[in-house]
Amino acid sequence: MVRNFWWVFSVAIMLAACAAPQETALGPDGRPLPRVYQIRNSDVSKIQYRMLDAVNSLRAAAAAPPVELNAMLNAAAATHARDMSVQNRPWHFGSDGSSPIDRVRRAGYPGQMLGENISETYETELETLAAWMDETGSREVLLDKRATNMGFSWYQDSSGKIWWTLVMGGTMAGV
């Protein structure tokens, strides 16, 4: 029995060694081409909470209070992510001329919209967050000490391109 195990194990190791190595496709600059980060419907809450945890870690390091996910801000972010895809350009205005403030109000958020970060990329949410932290204006939105709520969503095109939107909001006095 033991001899059969070792024989099967040895054959399996030899066969594994014969497998062709996977080659990485390189772009014209010699760097590996990006791999499509495919998001499944079942990943939605996992990705939103992974982003929330990462944002709150960055906020803690900057002595800013933590934020919570807000369904209304998530809805405003999702609407804009889809609209950017339709427009095929990352910018803060909707195809109907709406501003981030307009979209947050339409979603029913009772607080104050403090800022919006957007991105058009094939990168993951955490790679996108790192890019936002490297840009002064986006970093200020993420670390705004007045923020109490965060909305985060995306839309992924059939090509794999992802349109990310993050919205920060804060409660207004008396609300």
PDB file of N, CA and C in Angstrom, residues 56-65 133 143 145:
ATOM      1  N   ASN A  56     -10.635  52.968   6.051  1.00  0.00           N
ATOM      2  CA  ASN A  56     -10.597  53.254   7.487  1.00  0.00           C
ATOM      3  C   ASN A  56      -9.206  53.052   8.084  1.00  0.00           C
ATOM      4  N   SER A  57      -8.426  52.140   7.548  1.00  0.00           N
ATOM      5  CA  SER A  57      -7.035  51.982   8.000  1.00  0.00           C
ATOM      6  C   SER A  57      -6.221  53.221   7.656  1.00  0.00           C
ATOM      7  N   LEU A  58      -6.403  53.721   6.442  1.00  0.00           N
ATOM      8  CA  LEU A  58      -5.696  54.941   6.019  1.00  0.00           C
ATOM      9  C   LEU A  58      -6.159  56.134   6.850  1.00  0.00           C
ATOM     10  N   ARG A  59      -7.455  56.200   7.118  1.00  0.00           N
ATOM     11  CA  ARG A  59      -7.994  57.304   7.917  1.00  0.00           C
ATOM     12  C   ARG A  59      -7.439  57.239   9.348  1.00  0.00           C
ATOM     13  N   ALA A  60      -7.354  56.056   9.916  1.00  0.00           N
ATOM     14  CA  ALA A  60      -6.815  55.911  11.275  1.00  0.00           C
ATOM     15  C   ALA A  60      -5.363  56.389  11.329  1.00  0.00           C
ATOM     16  N   ALA A  61      -4.590  56.043  10.313  1.00  0.00           N
ATOM     17  CA  ALA A  61      -3.187  56.475  10.264  1.00  0.00           C
ATOM     18  C   ALA A  61      -3.069  57.991  10.153  1.00  0.00           C
ATOM     19  N   ALA A  62      -4.104  58.631   9.608  1.00  0.00           N
ATOM     20  CA  ALA A  62      -4.112  60.086   9.459  1.00  0.00           C
ATOM     21  C   ALA A  62      -4.895  60.769  10.582  1.00  0.00           C
ATOM     22  N   ALA A  63      -5.232  60.015  11.628  1.00  0.00           N
ATOM     23  CA  ALA A  63      -5.999  60.524  12.776  1.00  0.00           C
ATOM     24  C   ALA A  63      -7.376  61.045  12.372  1.00  0.00           C
ATOM     25  N   ALA A  64      -7.980  60.437  11.362  1.00  0.00           N
ATOM     26  CA  ALA A  64      -9.342  60.785  10.945  1.00  0.00           C
ATOM     27  C   ALA A  64     -10.278  59.704  11.470  1.00  0.00           C
ATOM     28  N   PRO A  65     -11.497  60.078  11.846  1.00  0.00           N
ATOM     29  CA  PRO A  65     -12.438  59.076  12.356  1.00  0.00           C
ATOM     30  C   PRO A  65     -12.865  58.105  11.254  1.00  0.00           C
ATOM     31  N   MET A 133      -4.609  57.656  -3.387  1.00  0.00           N
ATOM     32  CA  MET A 133      -3.778  58.182  -2.298  1.00  0.00           C
ATOM     33  C   MET A 133      -2.535  58.906  -2.825  1.00  0.00           C
ATOM     34  N   LEU A 143      -9.453  61.325   3.191  1.00  0.00           N
ATOM     35  CA  LEU A 143      -9.040  61.585   4.572  1.00  0.00           C
ATOM     36  C   LEU A 143      -9.772  62.754   5.222  1.00  0.00           C
ATOM     37  N   LYS A 145     -11.711  64.761   7.503  1.00  0.00           N
ATOM     38  CA  LYS A 145     -12.096  64.443   8.881  1.00  0.00           C
ATOM     39  C   LYS A 145     -13.571  64.682   9.159  1.00  0.00           C
TER      40      LYS A 145
END
